[in-house]
Amino acid sequence: MPRGAVIVEPDIGAGLPIHEVSRLLQVPAPTIRSWERRYGVPTTSRSIGGHRRFLPDEITSLRLMRDEISRGHRAAEAAQIVRAAHAGDAPYQKLIDDFLAASHRLDPSSVNALLDHAKQELGIDEAVSGVLFPAMRQIGVWWESGQCDVAHEHLATETVRAWLNRQLYLGPAPWQPEVILLAAGPRDLHTIGLEAMSVLLAHRGWPCRLLGPRTPANSLRAAAAGTGAKAVIIASQMSVGRRSAVEALRAVEPTRAALFYAGNAFTTRSARHAVPGTYLGDGLSASADQVAAALIARRGDATSRGGRDAPPGR
């Protein structure tokens, strides 16, 4: 600005204008305005000129509203869920706050110690689903809205990945027979969700093979055939990666593995239209249980078919 110019409409903190939030969440701006006007979700901060400025907690509310609607709730029902979620602290809010404080201090040792403590006190599922992921989502919102530096986000991410990797390789030996293959879509870099899913499935007894980011469709199919995987999970976070992720799922279909997909690229109903396989929502523990139940059911179906087809006397 020219020297001496008067700032008429300063930002409220690091709040984002509505067009940036719309782009971030892939929700049309008129829809965001309608949610606030009709349901009070969220109650946004305003600039002096009356323009909406969305702070991190408000962006989190919108994200939750969007996700609940995508799961089939009507907007009014989704708004009730969002308000109930903010009526009190999360069950493990103190642990989440300590995680965030350690990340802000750039203190990976404290993050590790806190996650170890959460696992010991709550079990692996709650440590991951109730502490680790809510904290990482909050850091993601802070980073997207300029509340923290990229160094904080990178340190938290790498510390969490190392902790998850340790849980995977120091965990119980697998006792279930089916191999599960996990991969990010061909255009996706984010793998923490898949790494966390690997840990939860491994603690349920399943051997997991994690292929990592940007897995090409032909490589995924070759890996599925080579490992004899009975289930394949693909995650895609960005809408631009959805098509290639769907192509990867279709490439694996001939292997007859059970197919699952997850991530923000599939949040809306329209994004899940004609996608092969089963959609996994945001709940990691519930998703792990869903995959486990599907594999056990398929195992039972195969046994029944084998019994019917077997020769007499066998």
XYZ file of C-alpha atoms in Angstrom:
314
model
C 0.000 0.000 0.000
C 1.171 3.588 -0.530
C 2.841 5.144 2.483
C 0.321 6.846 4.725
C -2.676 4.942 3.309
C -5.367 3.987 5.797
C -6.312 0.311 6.102
C -10.107 0.419 6.078
C -10.906 -3.296 6.390
C -8.163 -5.239 8.177
C -8.358 -9.009 8.484
C -9.553 -10.424 11.796
C -6.470 -12.336 12.900
C -5.549 -14.696 10.090
C -9.165 -15.296 9.066
C -9.855 -16.330 5.483
C -12.377 -14.636 3.190
C -15.269 -16.764 2.021
C -13.933 -17.375 -1.487
C -10.749 -18.920 -0.057
C -12.722 -21.121 2.345
C -14.950 -22.185 -0.546
C -11.897 -23.228 -2.545
C -10.326 -24.947 0.451
C -13.378 -27.036 1.347
C -14.840 -27.395 -2.163
C -18.152 -25.978 -0.911
C -19.843 -23.188 -2.922
C -19.818 -19.791 -1.223
C -23.642 -19.447 -1.453
C -23.946 -22.760 0.409
C -21.643 -21.526 3.172
C -23.727 -18.357 3.505
C -26.908 -20.432 3.629
C -25.528 -22.660 6.403
C -24.685 -19.622 8.503
C -27.980 -17.845 7.824
C -30.291 -20.830 8.311
C -28.463 -22.955 10.875
C -25.919 -20.682 12.548
C -22.981 -22.829 11.388
C -20.596 -21.238 11.799
C -20.949 -17.871 13.505
C -18.178 -16.112 11.660
C -15.974 -13.175 12.526
C -16.368 -10.040 10.409
C -14.151 -7.279 9.143
C -15.065 -3.643 9.832
C -16.879 -3.582 6.494
C -18.976 -6.601 7.431
C -17.162 -9.168 5.286
C -16.896 -12.708 6.617
C -13.505 -13.777 7.958
C -13.288 -17.470 8.851
C -10.994 -18.441 11.731
C -9.604 -21.975 12.201
C -12.381 -23.227 14.507
C -14.991 -21.922 12.088
C -13.329 -23.673 9.156
C -13.343 -26.874 11.211
C -17.100 -26.453 11.789
C -17.698 -26.012 8.066
C -15.577 -29.058 7.278
C -17.599 -31.136 9.756
C -20.877 -29.776 8.334
C -19.790 -30.718 4.824
C -18.728 -34.219 5.855
C -21.916 -34.972 7.797
C -24.045 -33.927 4.833
C -21.948 -36.128 2.545
C -22.739 -39.073 4.850
C -26.434 -38.623 4.167
C -27.605 -36.266 6.926
C -29.924 -33.412 6.059
C -28.428 -29.972 6.583
C -30.479 -29.369 9.753
C -29.334 -32.697 11.211
C -25.732 -31.977 10.269
C -25.940 -28.588 11.998
C -27.141 -30.282 15.186
C -24.187 -32.675 15.047
C -21.773 -29.770 14.582
C -23.262 -27.827 17.488
C -23.160 -30.919 19.717
C -19.517 -31.482 18.803
C -18.691 -27.959 19.954
C -20.870 -28.048 23.073
C -17.952 -29.360 25.092
C -14.352 -30.387 24.718
C -13.346 -33.471 22.788
C -13.024 -36.531 25.050
C -9.256 -36.225 25.079
C -8.936 -32.463 24.678
C -6.138 -32.128 27.241
C -3.990 -34.623 25.322
C -4.808 -32.886 22.048
C -3.866 -29.512 23.533
C -0.566 -30.927 24.828
C 0.156 -32.407 21.385
C -0.495 -29.028 19.753
C 1.656 -27.218 22.307
C 4.564 -29.622 21.739
C 4.218 -29.225 17.977
C 4.209 -25.439 18.347
C 7.455 -25.696 20.353
C 8.916 -27.875 17.587
C 9.479 -30.578 20.212
C 9.210 -34.050 18.611
C 10.330 -35.860 21.777
C 7.332 -34.514 23.669
C 4.989 -35.437 20.817
C 6.345 -38.993 20.886
C 6.054 -39.230 24.647
C 2.493 -37.924 24.563
C 1.436 -40.451 21.908
C 3.080 -43.282 23.846
C 1.203 -42.157 26.951
C -2.083 -41.979 25.043
C -1.564 -45.495 23.709
C -0.786 -46.854 27.166
C -3.778 -45.156 28.784
C -6.374 -45.382 26.011
C -5.274 -48.165 23.672
C -4.037 -47.865 20.124
C -7.435 -47.111 18.543
C -8.261 -44.177 20.799
C -4.679 -42.881 20.723
C -4.874 -42.687 16.927
C -8.539 -41.774 16.382
C -9.141 -39.693 19.495
C -5.849 -37.867 19.935
C -3.482 -38.083 16.970
C -5.931 -37.357 14.162
C -7.926 -34.556 15.817
C -4.627 -32.852 16.632
C -3.293 -33.275 13.091
C -6.537 -31.955 11.616
C -6.217 -28.872 13.793
C -2.623 -28.336 12.692
C -3.793 -28.698 9.087
C -6.449 -26.028 9.602
C -3.904 -23.746 11.289
C -1.467 -24.165 8.420
C -4.144 -23.624 5.739
C -5.338 -20.464 7.485
C -1.865 -19.097 8.262
C -1.990 -19.773 12.015
C 1.249 -21.760 11.977
C 4.357 -22.029 9.863
C 5.061 -24.858 7.441
C 7.866 -25.928 9.793
C 5.309 -26.769 12.488
C 3.195 -28.771 10.056
C 6.202 -30.647 8.653
C 7.612 -31.495 12.065
C 4.274 -32.762 13.358
C 3.731 -34.815 10.211
C 7.140 -36.458 10.238
C 6.989 -37.145 13.982
C 3.586 -38.773 13.636
C 4.705 -40.848 10.662
C 7.719 -42.123 12.591
C 5.514 -42.985 15.586
C 3.004 -44.844 13.416
C 5.790 -46.718 11.673
C 7.130 -47.838 15.045
C 3.672 -49.070 16.101
C 3.367 -51.038 12.882
C 6.686 -52.843 13.118
C 6.718 -53.372 16.871
C 3.097 -54.485 16.959
C 1.722 -58.021 17.089
C 2.578 -60.582 14.430
C -0.322 -60.991 11.975
C -2.627 -63.939 12.530
C -5.268 -63.296 9.866
C -4.689 -64.975 6.481
C -5.653 -62.164 4.089
C -3.119 -59.572 2.932
C -4.351 -55.974 2.722
C -2.745 -53.554 0.257
C -2.878 -49.793 0.904
C -1.836 -47.019 -1.477
C -2.326 -43.349 -2.215
C -3.805 -42.506 -5.595
C -1.501 -41.862 -8.558
C -1.599 -38.076 -7.929
C -1.708 -38.106 -4.132
C 1.149 -37.421 -1.734
C -0.601 -37.696 1.654
C -0.239 -41.067 3.378
C -0.736 -40.477 7.114
C -4.311 -41.752 6.974
C -3.152 -44.922 5.227
C -0.292 -45.379 7.685
C -2.701 -45.032 10.592
C -5.102 -47.497 8.949
C -2.235 -49.962 8.520
C -1.509 -49.758 12.246
C -5.137 -50.319 13.258
C -5.572 -53.216 10.835
C -2.274 -54.764 11.929
C -3.437 -54.650 15.551
C -6.543 -56.511 14.375
C -4.311 -59.227 12.972
C -4.091 -58.433 9.277
C -0.792 -58.303 7.365
C -0.620 -54.948 5.563
C 1.478 -53.779 2.631
C 1.721 -49.983 2.337
C 2.844 -48.786 -1.105
C 2.972 -45.081 -0.300
C 2.301 -41.937 -2.353
C 1.605 -41.599 -6.070
C 1.143 -45.292 -6.768
C 0.516 -45.826 -10.519
C -2.473 -47.960 -11.462
C -0.370 -50.621 -13.201
C 1.972 -50.859 -10.207
C -0.980 -51.228 -7.847
C -2.443 -54.026 -9.940
C 0.921 -55.812 -10.126
C 1.368 -55.488 -6.364
C -2.126 -56.812 -5.707
C -1.485 -59.818 -7.930
C 2.009 -60.376 -6.561
C 0.949 -60.313 -2.906
C -2.334 -62.132 -3.438
C -4.022 -59.256 -1.609
C -7.625 -59.902 -0.653
C -8.339 -56.215 -0.016
C -7.049 -52.982 -1.571
C -7.516 -49.555 0.007
C -6.865 -46.400 -2.040
C -6.874 -42.896 -0.562
C -7.148 -39.654 -2.525
C -7.340 -36.254 -0.849
C -7.472 -33.756 -3.703
C -10.331 -33.531 -6.188
C -7.813 -33.329 -9.038
C -6.587 -36.804 -8.084
C -10.002 -38.445 -7.954
C -10.151 -39.625 -11.560
C -6.758 -41.312 -11.485
C -7.596 -42.935 -8.142
C -10.802 -44.351 -9.634
C -8.805 -45.636 -12.609
C -6.447 -47.366 -10.183
C -9.404 -49.039 -8.450
C -10.702 -50.250 -11.809
C -7.259 -51.567 -12.719
C -7.320 -53.770 -9.607
C -10.850 -55.108 -10.186
C -9.656 -58.158 -12.196
C -7.750 -59.421 -9.139
C -11.127 -59.834 -7.365
C -9.775 -58.206 -4.216
C -12.268 -56.344 -2.053
C -11.916 -52.661 -2.967
C -12.141 -49.725 -0.561
C -11.523 -46.015 -1.062
C -11.256 -43.004 1.227
C -10.203 -39.371 1.383
C -11.522 -35.882 0.761
C -11.696 -36.472 -2.997
C -14.692 -38.734 -2.327
C -16.465 -36.730 0.369
C -19.521 -35.750 -1.691
C -22.087 -38.216 -2.972
C -21.494 -37.183 -6.560
C -17.770 -37.908 -6.171
C -18.632 -41.472 -5.135
C -20.962 -42.124 -8.058
C -19.957 -45.238 -10.044
C -16.726 -45.676 -8.081
C -15.931 -49.388 -7.686
C -15.648 -50.614 -4.127
C -16.782 -49.416 -0.714
C -16.338 -45.897 0.626
C -14.651 -45.538 4.023
C -15.597 -42.443 6.018
C -13.505 -40.311 8.341
C -13.630 -42.602 11.381
C -10.441 -44.637 11.335
C -11.495 -47.236 13.900
C -14.886 -47.698 12.252
C -13.207 -47.975 8.847
C -10.772 -50.602 10.116
C -13.688 -52.568 11.568
C -15.543 -52.224 8.257
C -12.625 -53.650 6.276
C -12.127 -56.456 8.790
C -15.811 -57.388 8.739
C -15.867 -57.452 4.932
C -12.871 -59.777 4.779
C -14.336 -62.137 7.358
C -17.646 -62.177 5.475
C -15.885 -62.967 2.201
C -13.966 -65.706 3.954
C -17.239 -67.205 5.172
C -18.765 -66.964 1.703
C -15.759 -68.715 0.182
C -15.992 -71.499 2.772
C -19.694 -71.959 2.047
C -19.068 -72.143 -1.679
C -16.255 -74.592 -1.095
C -18.510 -76.769 1.013
C -21.209 -76.826 -1.650
C -18.795 -77.521 -4.458
C -16.702 -80.132 -2.657
C -17.097 -83.793 -3.736
C -19.102 -86.106 -1.440
C -17.141 -87.461 1.512
C -14.843 -84.429 1.765
